mmCIF file of C-alpha atoms and ligand atoms in Angstrom:
data_model
loop_
_atom_site.group_PDB
_atom_site.id
_atom_site.type_symbol
_atom_site.label_atom_id
_atom_site.label_comp_id
_atom_site.label_asym_id
_atom_site.label_seq_id
_atom_site.Cartn_x
_atom_site.Cartn_y
_atom_site.Cartn_z
ATOM 1 C CA MET G 1 7.605 -8.966 55.170
ATOM 2 C CA LYS G 2 7.223 -11.110 52.853
ATOM 3 C CA ARG G 3 4.815 -13.610 53.659
ATOM 4 C CA LYS G 4 5.389 -17.319 53.467
ATOM 5 C CA TRP G 5 3.655 -19.655 52.220
ATOM 6 C CA LYS G 6 3.093 -23.434 53.763
ATOM 7 C CA LEU G 7 2.058 -26.744 51.513
ATOM 8 C CA GLU G 8 -0.800 -27.195 52.869
ATOM 9 C CA GLU G 9 -1.732 -23.718 52.019
ATOM 10 C CA VAL G 10 -0.954 -23.678 48.763
ATOM 11 C CA ASN G 11 -2.624 -27.494 48.697
ATOM 12 C CA LEU G 12 -6.090 -25.480 49.416
ATOM 13 C CA LEU G 13 -5.440 -23.228 46.804
ATOM 14 C CA PHE G 14 -5.367 -25.722 44.199
ATOM 15 C CA LYS G 15 -8.844 -27.501 45.621
ATOM 16 C CA LYS G 16 -10.553 -23.955 45.167
ATOM 17 C CA PRO G 17 -12.531 -23.412 42.250
ATOM 18 C CA LEU G 18 -11.061 -22.102 39.125
ATOM 19 C CA ILE G 19 -13.652 -18.744 39.063
ATOM 20 C CA ASP G 20 -13.011 -17.775 42.419
ATOM 21 C CA LEU G 21 -9.476 -17.898 41.945
ATOM 22 C CA ILE G 22 -9.716 -16.049 38.688
ATOM 23 C CA TYR G 23 -11.385 -12.685 40.807
ATOM 24 C CA THR G 24 -8.868 -13.182 43.304
ATOM 25 C CA ALA G 25 -5.927 -13.349 41.331
ATOM 26 C CA GLN G 26 -6.906 -10.807 39.109
ATOM 27 C CA ASN G 27 -7.989 -8.475 42.305
ATOM 28 C CA ILE G 28 -4.352 -8.676 43.263
ATOM 29 C CA HIS G 29 -2.454 -8.298 39.378
ATOM 30 C CA ARG G 30 -4.883 -4.768 39.589
ATOM 31 C CA LYS G 31 -3.096 -3.876 42.222
ATOM 32 C CA TYR G 32 0.164 -3.860 41.148
ATOM 33 C CA PHE G 33 -0.236 -3.675 36.945
ATOM 34 C CA ASN G 34 -2.004 -2.067 34.512
ATOM 35 C CA PRO G 35 -4.561 -5.291 33.291
ATOM 36 C CA SER G 36 -4.117 -4.156 29.820
ATOM 37 C CA GLU G 37 0.299 -4.182 29.909
ATOM 38 C CA MET G 38 1.879 -6.486 28.600
ATOM 39 C CA GLN G 39 5.937 -7.935 28.739
ATOM 40 C CA ILE G 40 7.234 -8.713 25.684
ATOM 41 C CA SER G 41 10.494 -11.329 25.124
ATOM 42 C CA THR G 42 12.163 -12.717 22.199
ATOM 43 C CA LEU G 43 13.869 -15.214 22.382
ATOM 44 C CA LEU G 44 17.354 -16.610 20.860
ATOM 45 C CA SER G 45 19.380 -19.853 20.680
ATOM 46 C CA ILE G 46 23.077 -18.583 20.353
ATOM 47 C CA LYS G 47 24.400 -21.725 20.749
ATOM 48 C CA THR G 48 21.894 -25.102 19.847
ATOM 49 C CA GLY G 49 21.114 -28.326 20.427
ATOM 50 C CA LEU G 50 24.429 -31.064 22.155
ATOM 51 C CA CYS G 51 23.136 -29.980 25.471
ATOM 52 C CA PRO G 52 25.343 -33.049 27.795
ATOM 53 C CA GLU G 53 22.215 -32.794 30.401
ATOM 54 C CA ASP G 54 19.296 -35.196 29.577
ATOM 55 C CA CYS G 55 15.556 -33.079 30.643
ATOM 56 C CA GLN G 56 13.315 -35.419 29.276
ATOM 57 C CA TYR G 57 11.229 -32.674 27.398
ATOM 58 C CA CYS G 58 14.221 -31.457 25.604
ATOM 59 C CA ALA G 59 15.175 -31.013 22.265
ATOM 60 C CA GLN G 60 18.425 -30.031 22.402
ATOM 61 C CA SER G 61 19.979 -32.778 24.938
ATOM 62 C CA SER G 62 22.121 -34.890 23.590
ATOM 63 C CA ARG G 63 20.823 -37.831 24.732
ATOM 64 C CA TYR G 64 17.376 -38.181 22.404
ATOM 65 C CA LYS G 65 17.491 -38.356 19.192
ATOM 66 C CA THR G 66 14.910 -35.724 17.757
ATOM 67 C CA ASP G 67 15.146 -33.755 14.770
ATOM 68 C CA LEU G 68 17.589 -30.637 15.809
ATOM 69 C CA LYS G 69 19.970 -29.496 13.750
ATOM 70 C CA SER G 70 22.618 -28.397 16.093
ATOM 71 C CA GLU G 71 24.492 -24.968 15.938
ATOM 72 C CA LYS G 72 27.738 -23.272 16.632
ATOM 73 C CA LEU G 73 27.481 -20.559 18.679
ATOM 74 C CA LEU G 74 26.632 -17.985 17.134
ATOM 75 C CA ASN G 75 28.105 -14.783 15.586
ATOM 76 C CA ILE G 76 27.614 -11.904 17.147
ATOM 77 C CA LYS G 77 26.775 -9.471 14.074
ATOM 78 C CA LYS G 78 23.642 -12.359 13.656
ATOM 79 C CA VAL G 79 23.119 -11.673 16.992
ATOM 80 C CA ILE G 80 22.856 -8.187 17.010
ATOM 81 C CA ALA G 81 20.827 -8.096 13.442
ATOM 82 C CA LYS G 82 17.964 -10.484 15.484
ATOM 83 C CA ALA G 83 18.168 -8.279 18.419
ATOM 84 C CA GLN G 84 17.140 -5.388 16.486
ATOM 85 C CA HIS G 85 14.855 -6.877 14.588
ATOM 86 C CA ALA G 86 12.703 -7.403 18.135
ATOM 87 C CA LYS G 87 13.137 -4.385 18.812
ATOM 88 C CA ASN G 88 12.058 -3.037 15.498
ATOM 89 C CA ALA G 89 8.561 -5.049 16.269
ATOM 90 C CA GLY G 90 8.044 -4.043 19.851
ATOM 91 C CA SER G 91 9.868 -5.864 22.078
ATOM 92 C CA ASN G 92 11.499 -4.563 24.432
ATOM 93 C CA ARG G 93 13.572 -7.718 26.379
ATOM 94 C CA PHE G 94 15.644 -10.391 23.838
ATOM 95 C CA CYS G 95 16.510 -13.462 26.140
ATOM 96 C CA MET G 96 19.540 -15.988 24.588
ATOM 97 C CA GLY G 97 19.917 -18.921 24.730
ATOM 98 C CA ALA G 98 22.631 -21.566 25.550
ATOM 99 C CA ALA G 99 22.118 -25.287 25.118
ATOM 100 C CA TRP G 100 25.170 -25.482 27.370
ATOM 101 C CA ARG G 101 25.767 -27.511 31.562
ATOM 102 C CA ASN G 102 27.797 -24.140 31.951
ATOM 103 C CA PRO G 103 29.912 -21.831 30.046
ATOM 104 C CA LYS G 104 33.269 -21.498 30.143
ATOM 105 C CA ALA G 105 36.180 -19.180 30.546
ATOM 106 C CA LYS G 106 36.365 -18.739 26.798
ATOM 107 C CA ASP G 107 32.359 -17.254 26.697
ATOM 108 C CA MET G 108 32.785 -15.439 28.556
ATOM 109 C CA PRO G 109 34.328 -12.344 26.091
ATOM 110 C CA TYR G 110 31.728 -13.601 23.531
ATOM 111 C CA LEU G 111 28.798 -12.805 25.848
ATOM 112 C CA ILE G 112 29.654 -9.555 27.527
ATOM 113 C CA LYS G 113 30.089 -8.073 24.048
ATOM 114 C CA ILE G 114 26.757 -9.205 22.948
ATOM 115 C CA ILE G 115 24.520 -7.412 26.519
ATOM 116 C CA LYS G 116 26.884 -4.484 25.916
ATOM 117 C CA LYS G 117 26.081 -4.143 21.957
ATOM 118 C CA ILE G 118 21.880 -4.837 22.750
ATOM 119 C CA LYS G 119 22.381 -3.004 26.011
ATOM 120 C CA ASN G 120 23.483 0.352 24.066
ATOM 121 C CA MET G 121 20.345 0.123 21.721
ATOM 122 C CA GLY G 122 17.948 0.171 24.518
ATOM 123 C CA MET G 123 16.708 -3.805 25.076
ATOM 124 C CA GLU G 124 16.417 -5.264 28.669
ATOM 125 C CA THR G 125 18.897 -8.267 28.558
ATOM 126 C CA CYS G 126 18.081 -12.314 29.791
ATOM 127 C CA MET G 127 20.226 -15.239 29.333
ATOM 128 C CA THR G 128 20.113 -18.310 30.158
ATOM 129 C CA LEU G 129 23.372 -20.695 29.962
ATOM 130 C CA GLY G 130 22.976 -23.323 32.972
ATOM 131 C CA SER G 131 25.007 -23.181 35.635
ATOM 132 C CA ILE G 132 27.542 -20.252 36.454
ATOM 133 C CA ASN G 133 29.222 -19.751 39.721
ATOM 134 C CA ILE G 134 30.189 -16.281 41.757
ATOM 135 C CA GLU G 135 32.750 -14.496 39.248
ATOM 136 C CA GLN G 136 30.628 -15.311 36.232
ATOM 137 C CA ALA G 137 27.453 -14.331 37.585
ATOM 138 C CA LYS G 138 29.471 -10.633 38.678
ATOM 139 C CA GLN G 139 31.070 -10.775 35.095
ATOM 140 C CA LEU G 140 27.159 -11.380 33.101
ATOM 141 C CA PHE G 141 26.028 -8.586 36.261
ATOM 142 C CA ASP G 142 29.313 -5.807 35.448
ATOM 143 C CA ALA G 143 28.433 -6.370 31.534
ATOM 144 C CA GLY G 144 25.115 -4.865 31.964
ATOM 145 C CA LEU G 145 22.722 -8.582 32.317
ATOM 146 C CA ASP G 146 19.369 -7.514 33.717
ATOM 147 C CA PHE G 147 17.921 -11.350 34.050
ATOM 148 C CA TYR G 148 18.513 -14.328 34.476
ATOM 149 C CA ASN G 149 16.606 -17.227 33.715
ATOM 150 C CA HIS G 150 17.199 -20.684 35.675
ATOM 151 C CA ASN G 151 13.744 -23.019 35.788
ATOM 152 C CA LEU G 152 13.079 -24.855 38.993
ATOM 153 C CA ASP G 153 10.855 -26.652 36.244
ATOM 154 C CA THR G 154 8.727 -28.716 38.834
ATOM 155 C CA SER G 155 9.201 -29.934 42.964
ATOM 156 C CA PRO G 156 11.739 -30.860 44.077
ATOM 157 C CA GLU G 157 10.211 -35.111 43.666
ATOM 158 C CA MET G 158 9.520 -34.743 40.439
ATOM 159 C CA TYR G 159 12.572 -33.502 39.345
ATOM 160 C CA LYS G 160 14.397 -36.679 40.549
ATOM 161 C CA LYS G 161 12.679 -38.587 38.163
ATOM 162 C CA ILE G 162 13.322 -35.917 34.748
ATOM 163 C CA ILE G 163 16.402 -34.645 35.090
ATOM 164 C CA THR G 164 19.398 -37.087 36.545
ATOM 165 C CA THR G 165 22.195 -35.203 35.195
ATOM 166 C CA ARG G 166 21.917 -32.405 38.237
ATOM 167 C CA THR G 167 20.170 -31.948 41.162
ATOM 168 C CA TYR G 168 17.208 -29.835 42.226
ATOM 169 C CA GLU G 169 19.836 -27.889 44.615
ATOM 170 C CA GLU G 170 22.389 -27.098 42.944
ATOM 171 C CA ARG G 171 19.494 -25.733 40.374
ATOM 172 C CA LEU G 172 18.821 -23.312 44.475
ATOM 173 C CA HIS G 173 22.306 -23.169 44.272
ATOM 174 C CA THR G 174 22.349 -21.113 41.024
ATOM 175 C CA LEU G 175 19.601 -19.087 41.442
ATOM 176 C CA GLU G 176 21.340 -17.867 45.218
ATOM 177 C CA ILE G 177 24.175 -17.079 43.008
ATOM 178 C CA VAL G 178 22.409 -14.960 40.387
ATOM 179 C CA SER G 179 20.374 -13.074 43.170
ATOM 180 C CA GLN G 180 23.536 -12.578 44.784
ATOM 181 C CA SER G 181 25.289 -10.740 41.861
ATOM 182 C CA GLY G 182 22.225 -8.178 41.323
ATOM 183 C CA ILE G 183 20.678 -9.923 38.630
ATOM 184 C CA LYS G 184 17.657 -10.668 38.525
ATOM 185 C CA VAL G 185 16.247 -13.350 38.513
ATOM 186 C CA CYS G 186 13.802 -15.243 36.143
ATOM 187 C CA SER G 187 12.179 -18.685 37.534
ATOM 188 C CA GLY G 188 9.723 -20.643 37.071
ATOM 189 C CA GLY G 189 7.997 -24.495 35.463
ATOM 190 C CA ILE G 190 6.940 -26.541 33.043
ATOM 191 C CA LEU G 191 3.351 -28.170 33.211
ATOM 192 C CA GLY G 192 2.567 -31.067 31.593
ATOM 193 C CA LEU G 193 5.204 -33.245 32.499
ATOM 194 C CA GLY G 194 3.102 -36.080 34.106
ATOM 195 C CA GLU G 195 3.373 -34.119 37.710
ATOM 196 C CA ASN G 196 0.313 -34.188 40.326
ATOM 197 C CA THR G 197 -0.914 -31.480 41.805
ATOM 198 C CA THR G 198 1.576 -31.544 44.991
ATOM 199 C CA ASP G 199 4.254 -31.222 42.338
ATOM 200 C CA ARG G 200 2.134 -27.935 40.940
ATOM 201 C CA ALA G 201 1.923 -26.828 44.682
ATOM 202 C CA LYS G 202 5.388 -27.574 45.760
ATOM 203 C CA LEU G 203 6.805 -25.588 42.875
ATOM 204 C CA LEU G 204 5.525 -22.687 43.512
ATOM 205 C CA LEU G 205 5.994 -22.723 47.362
ATOM 206 C CA GLU G 206 9.858 -23.535 45.984
ATOM 207 C CA LEU G 207 9.797 -20.472 43.476
ATOM 208 C CA SER G 208 7.831 -18.143 46.140
ATOM 209 C CA ASN G 209 9.558 -18.766 48.893
ATOM 210 C CA LEU G 210 13.127 -18.261 47.667
ATOM 211 C CA LYS G 211 14.638 -15.333 49.568
ATOM 212 C CA LYS G 212 13.851 -12.938 46.821
ATOM 213 C CA ILE G 213 10.888 -14.279 45.134
ATOM 214 C CA PRO G 214 11.631 -13.885 40.932
ATOM 215 C CA ASP G 215 10.738 -10.852 39.204
ATOM 216 C CA SER G 216 9.852 -13.160 36.481
ATOM 217 C CA VAL G 217 7.939 -16.929 36.158
ATOM 218 C CA PRO G 218 8.076 -18.066 33.435
ATOM 219 C CA ILE G 219 4.617 -20.957 33.320
ATOM 220 C CA ASN G 220 5.842 -23.080 29.777
ATOM 221 C CA MET G 221 3.318 -25.756 28.715
ATOM 222 C CA LEU G 222 5.090 -28.814 27.775
ATOM 223 C CA VAL G 223 5.801 -28.522 23.975
ATOM 224 C CA LYS G 224 5.747 -32.812 22.780
ATOM 225 C CA ILE G 225 9.144 -33.447 21.227
ATOM 226 C CA PRO G 226 9.412 -36.659 19.151
ATOM 227 C CA GLY G 227 12.135 -38.532 19.630
ATOM 228 C CA THR G 228 12.080 -37.442 23.881
ATOM 229 C CA PRO G 229 10.687 -39.887 26.600
ATOM 230 C CA MET G 230 7.421 -36.734 26.760
ATOM 231 C CA GLU G 231 6.627 -37.463 23.109
ATOM 232 C CA ASN G 232 3.541 -39.285 23.730
ATOM 233 C CA ASN G 233 2.846 -37.426 27.243
ATOM 234 C CA THR G 234 -0.656 -36.631 27.959
ATOM 235 C CA LYS G 235 -1.384 -32.949 27.577
ATOM 236 C CA ILE G 236 -2.297 -30.637 30.930
ATOM 237 C CA HIS G 237 -5.601 -29.787 31.067
ATOM 238 C CA ASP G 238 -6.627 -25.877 29.963
ATOM 239 C CA PHE G 239 -8.605 -25.479 33.054
ATOM 240 C CA ASP G 240 -5.245 -26.695 35.218
ATOM 241 C CA PHE G 241 -2.948 -24.505 33.422
ATOM 242 C CA ILE G 242 -4.824 -21.310 33.935
ATOM 243 C CA LYS G 243 -6.087 -22.783 37.556
ATOM 244 C CA THR G 244 -1.909 -22.936 37.827
ATOM 245 C CA ILE G 245 -1.067 -19.280 36.741
ATOM 246 C CA ALA G 246 -4.112 -18.030 39.047
ATOM 247 C CA ILE G 247 -2.429 -19.485 42.166
ATOM 248 C CA THR G 248 0.839 -17.926 40.772
ATOM 249 C CA ARG G 249 -0.078 -14.258 40.487
ATOM 250 C CA ILE G 250 -1.870 -14.915 43.932
ATOM 251 C CA MET G 251 1.972 -16.057 46.043
ATOM 252 C CA MET G 252 3.833 -13.580 43.005
ATOM 253 C CA PRO G 253 1.398 -10.363 43.446
ATOM 254 C CA LYS G 254 4.530 -8.386 42.422
ATOM 255 C CA SER G 255 6.142 -10.623 39.601
ATOM 256 C CA TYR G 256 5.424 -10.611 36.060
ATOM 257 C CA ILE G 257 4.248 -13.926 35.022
ATOM 258 C CA ARG G 258 5.008 -15.375 31.528
ATOM 259 C CA LEU G 259 2.789 -17.343 29.048
ATOM 260 C CA SER G 260 5.873 -18.907 27.771
ATOM 261 C CA ALA G 261 5.788 -22.135 25.649
ATOM 262 C CA GLY G 262 2.568 -23.813 24.027
ATOM 263 C CA ARG G 263 0.971 -20.829 23.416
ATOM 264 C CA GLU G 264 0.597 -21.017 19.669
ATOM 265 C CA HIS G 265 -1.350 -23.853 19.709
ATOM 266 C CA MET G 266 -3.455 -22.086 22.421
ATOM 267 C CA TYR G 267 -6.905 -21.105 21.596
ATOM 268 C CA GLU G 268 -7.072 -17.464 22.216
ATOM 269 C CA THR G 269 -9.854 -17.851 24.246
ATOM 270 C CA MET G 270 -7.427 -19.648 26.197
ATOM 271 C CA GLN G 271 -5.038 -16.722 25.762
ATOM 272 C CA ALA G 272 -7.424 -14.559 27.382
ATOM 273 C CA MET G 273 -7.923 -16.720 30.085
ATOM 274 C CA CYS G 274 -4.594 -16.618 31.244
ATOM 275 C CA PHE G 275 -3.795 -12.779 31.142
ATOM 276 C CA LEU G 276 -7.826 -13.084 33.123
ATOM 277 C CA ALA G 277 -5.586 -14.705 36.230
ATOM 278 C CA GLY G 278 -2.828 -12.525 36.038
ATOM 279 C CA ALA G 279 -0.436 -13.787 33.087
ATOM 280 C CA ASN G 280 1.333 -10.191 31.549
ATOM 281 C CA SER G 281 4.405 -11.025 29.932
ATOM 282 C CA ILE G 282 4.694 -13.771 26.856
ATOM 283 C CA PHE G 283 7.115 -14.775 24.040
ATOM 284 C CA TYR G 284 6.467 -12.566 20.952
ATOM 285 C CA GLY G 285 8.446 -13.525 17.433
ATOM 286 C CA CYS G 286 7.694 -16.789 15.415
ATOM 287 C CA LYS G 287 10.326 -18.469 17.543
ATOM 288 C CA LEU G 288 11.126 -20.269 20.805
ATOM 289 C CA LEU G 289 14.706 -21.639 21.109
ATOM 290 C CA THR G 290 14.124 -24.721 18.658
ATOM 291 C CA THR G 291 10.288 -24.315 18.068
ATOM 292 C CA THR G 292 7.645 -23.092 16.475
ATOM 293 C CA ASN G 293 5.143 -19.471 18.585
ATOM 294 C CA SER G 294 2.411 -18.306 18.004
ATOM 295 C CA SER G 295 3.044 -15.514 14.815
ATOM 296 C CA GLN G 296 3.258 -11.886 15.418
ATOM 297 C CA LYS G 297 0.907 -11.706 13.055
ATOM 298 C CA LYS G 298 -1.709 -13.331 15.330
ATOM 299 C CA ASP G 299 -0.484 -12.122 18.057
ATOM 300 C CA LYS G 300 -0.832 -8.314 16.871
ATOM 301 C CA LYS G 301 -4.628 -9.007 16.193
ATOM 302 C CA LEU G 302 -5.312 -11.281 19.719
ATOM 303 C CA PHE G 303 -3.662 -8.249 21.630
ATOM 304 C CA LYS G 304 -6.092 -5.780 19.525
ATOM 305 C CA LYS G 305 -9.196 -7.644 19.831
ATOM 306 C CA LEU G 306 -8.905 -7.878 23.345
ATOM 307 C CA GLY G 307 -7.563 -3.941 24.257
ATOM 308 C CA ILE G 308 -3.337 -5.109 25.183
ATOM 309 C CA TYR G 309 -0.351 -2.804 24.164
ATOM 310 C CA SER G 310 3.018 -3.577 24.904
ATOM 311 C CA LYS G 311 4.526 -0.881 27.346
ATOM 312 C CA ASN G 312 7.497 -0.034 24.634
ATOM 313 C CA ALA G 313 5.122 -0.301 21.558
ATOM 314 C CA PHE G 314 2.262 2.160 23.637
ATOM 315 C CA LEU G 315 5.507 4.422 24.209
ATOM 316 C CA ASN G 316 6.355 4.557 20.455
ATOM 317 C CA TYR G 317 3.007 5.940 19.643
ATOM 318 C CA VAL G 318 3.161 8.980 22.661
ATOM 319 C CA ASN G 319 6.498 9.440 21.342
ATOM 320 C CA HIS G 320 4.988 9.590 17.629
ATOM 321 C CA LYS G 321 2.036 11.810 18.209
ATOM 322 C CA LYS G 322 4.516 13.790 20.147
ATOM 323 C CA LYS G 323 6.422 14.676 16.672
ATOM 324 C CA PHE G 324 3.701 14.803 14.717
ATOM 325 C CA ASN G 325 1.819 17.121 17.147
ATOM 326 C CA ILE G 326 -1.182 14.664 16.993
ATOM 327 C CA ASN G 327 -3.934 15.832 19.287
ATOM 328 C CA ASN G 328 -6.654 13.441 19.598
ATOM 329 C CA ASN G 329 -6.960 11.768 22.948
ATOM 330 C CA ILE G 330 -4.700 8.906 23.219
ATOM 331 C CA ASN G 331 -5.327 5.424 22.023
ATOM 332 C CA TYR G 332 -4.516 1.923 23.408
ATOM 333 C CA TYR G 333 -5.973 -0.065 20.472
ATOM 334 C CA ASN G 334 -4.075 1.617 18.002
ATOM 335 C CA ALA G 335 -0.240 0.944 20.192
ATOM 336 C CA ALA G 336 -1.145 -2.499 20.101
ATOM 337 C CA ILE G 337 1.965 -3.945 20.432
ATOM 338 C CA ASN G 338 3.354 -1.361 17.040
HETATM 339 N N1 SAM I 401 20.111 -24.357 29.298
HETATM 340 C C1 SAM I 401 19.276 -23.460 30.124
HETATM 341 C C2 SAM I 401 18.689 -24.627 31.170
HETATM 342 O O1 SAM I 401 18.049 -25.758 31.354
HETATM 343 O O2 SAM I 401 18.589 -23.809 32.274
HETATM 344 C C3 SAM I 401 18.066 -23.044 29.023
HETATM 345 C C4 SAM I 401 17.477 -23.447 28.701
HETATM 346 S S1 SAM I 401 16.358 -24.625 28.450
HETATM 347 C C5 SAM I 401 14.843 -24.776 26.788
HETATM 348 C C6 SAM I 401 15.366 -23.118 29.460
HETATM 349 C C7 SAM I 401 13.584 -23.696 29.968
HETATM 350 O O3 SAM I 401 13.135 -24.004 29.343
HETATM 351 C C8 SAM I 401 13.397 -25.210 31.059
HETATM 352 O O4 SAM I 401 13.895 -25.430 31.710
HETATM 353 C C9 SAM I 401 11.859 -25.723 30.190
HETATM 354 O O5 SAM I 401 11.630 -25.006 31.810
HETATM 355 C C10 SAM I 401 11.335 -24.655 29.378
HETATM 356 N N2 SAM I 401 11.393 -26.213 27.908
HETATM 357 C C11 SAM I 401 12.742 -26.676 27.081
HETATM 358 N N3 SAM I 401 11.929 -27.216 26.737
HETATM 359 C C12 SAM I 401 10.576 -27.472 26.567
HETATM 360 C C13 SAM I 401 9.485 -27.424 25.627
HETATM 361 N N4 SAM I 401 9.848 -29.124 24.996
HETATM 362 N N5 SAM I 401 8.403 -27.611 26.469
HETATM 363 C C14 SAM I 401 7.767 -26.704 26.973
HETATM 364 N N6 SAM I 401 9.007 -26.018 27.920
HETATM 365 C C15 SAM I 401 9.849 -26.352 27.390
HETATM 366 C C1 DTB I 402 10.914 -20.534 29.715
HETATM 367 O O1 DTB I 402 11.156 -20.616 30.799
HETATM 368 N N1 DTB I 402 10.767 -21.542 28.468
HETATM 369 C C2 DTB I 402 11.695 -20.914 27.322
HETATM 370 C C3 DTB I 402 12.754 -19.796 28.053
HETATM 371 N N2 DTB I 402 12.494 -20.145 29.556
HETATM 372 C C4 DTB I 402 14.324 -19.805 27.516
HETATM 373 C C5 DTB I 402 12.416 -21.158 26.142
HETATM 374 C C6 DTB I 402 10.899 -22.463 26.206
HETATM 375 C C7 DTB I 402 11.056 -23.981 24.942
HETATM 376 C C8 DTB I 402 11.009 -24.398 24.404
HETATM 377 C C9 DTB I 402 11.434 -25.498 23.540
HETATM 378 C C10 DTB I 402 11.852 -24.707 22.320
HETATM 379 O O2 DTB I 402 11.415 -24.112 21.649
HETATM 380 O O3 DTB I 402 12.667 -25.892 22.787
HETATM 381 FE FE1 SF4 I 403 20.262 -28.713 28.280
HETATM 382 FE FE2 SF4 I 403 18.792 -26.408 29.146
HETATM 383 FE FE3 SF4 I 403 17.924 -28.923 27.170
HETATM 384 FE FE4 SF4 I 403 17.823 -29.136 29.609
HETATM 385 S S1 SF4 I 403 16.801 -28.219 29.076
HETATM 386 S S2 SF4 I 403 18.681 -30.077 28.216
HETATM 387 S S3 SF4 I 403 19.689 -27.929 30.369
HETATM 388 S S4 SF4 I 403 19.817 -27.054 27.227
#
């Protein structure tokens, strides 16, 4: 039966020594996952900027004067070419984001076409389009959408301070609709908004106490965007970030935990500690939605050094060996990404 966490218990976890938490998290991680395997997703913004919402961290809100160049919906050919490129690079999931409050009825045929085409390429699909209703969720599910990303971002109390154009309850309602439709839920948060430890505990509590625990939990480190109200926020300390990842793993043992935005500015040792604490998924490719990501070259090097490989790359490697009748022992290191 699913464990129901209480706030006091989670607050106690945050008080524990980091080394103990990493040790516990790594043990739990090894029960459910191969610790050398990484899930690899690639992001693409299919509609950029001019968003009517006022999320204080975001480059895409129309409320703030950022350097972002807005873009209309990308044409389908461009989206498919980007997905193919991501697949060739070793990514197995293509995640598409649109800066909308919600998709309109006229957008649905476009979204459905894209999902079907990318599924036919043998990739998993994920979309993040704002709030959706049950009919739209069903349409996306029927088209083959695997995941829907919709973050709770922080605690209910903190949420009101950073976003005024929608409520936490609306967020929870969309998550419920997505779950009911059969699409897998991807939901997580951002650290570095100015939240305290209890806000972090409450975010993880909300996520882990959803009727169905999210299959995928992205943990973002705030990327400070000039022009937004958060441009001068104090950076969260690396150890506090790692601690939150470890507690996420302890509370959601079977979920993929994605080390998401902010990776570009993390040292290799910091990333390695996040993986040790239970993170087992990343965004791969030089761009997130509007900001830059760690380069593929750097990631390949890091994976080789750590002996980490993507599931896809490993399967490609095994198939390659079979095809060319290569009989030496399977060497995971040679399979790192591609
Ligand atoms: N518009 C959709 C929505 O709000 O659900 C999806 C796009 S939004 C960019 C997805 C998530 O990216 C946000 O919920 C937030 O967690 C993260 N994000 C956005 N801007 C960020 C930033 N500057 N730094 C770190 N994470 C960010
Ligand atoms: C998530 O939690 N992080 C991704 C994805 N879901 C859509 C987005 C990160 C965005 C970082 C800032 C940007 O590139 O605009
Ligand atoms: Fe719009 Fe999403 Fe950015 Fe909020 S986070 S401003 S909803 S694109």
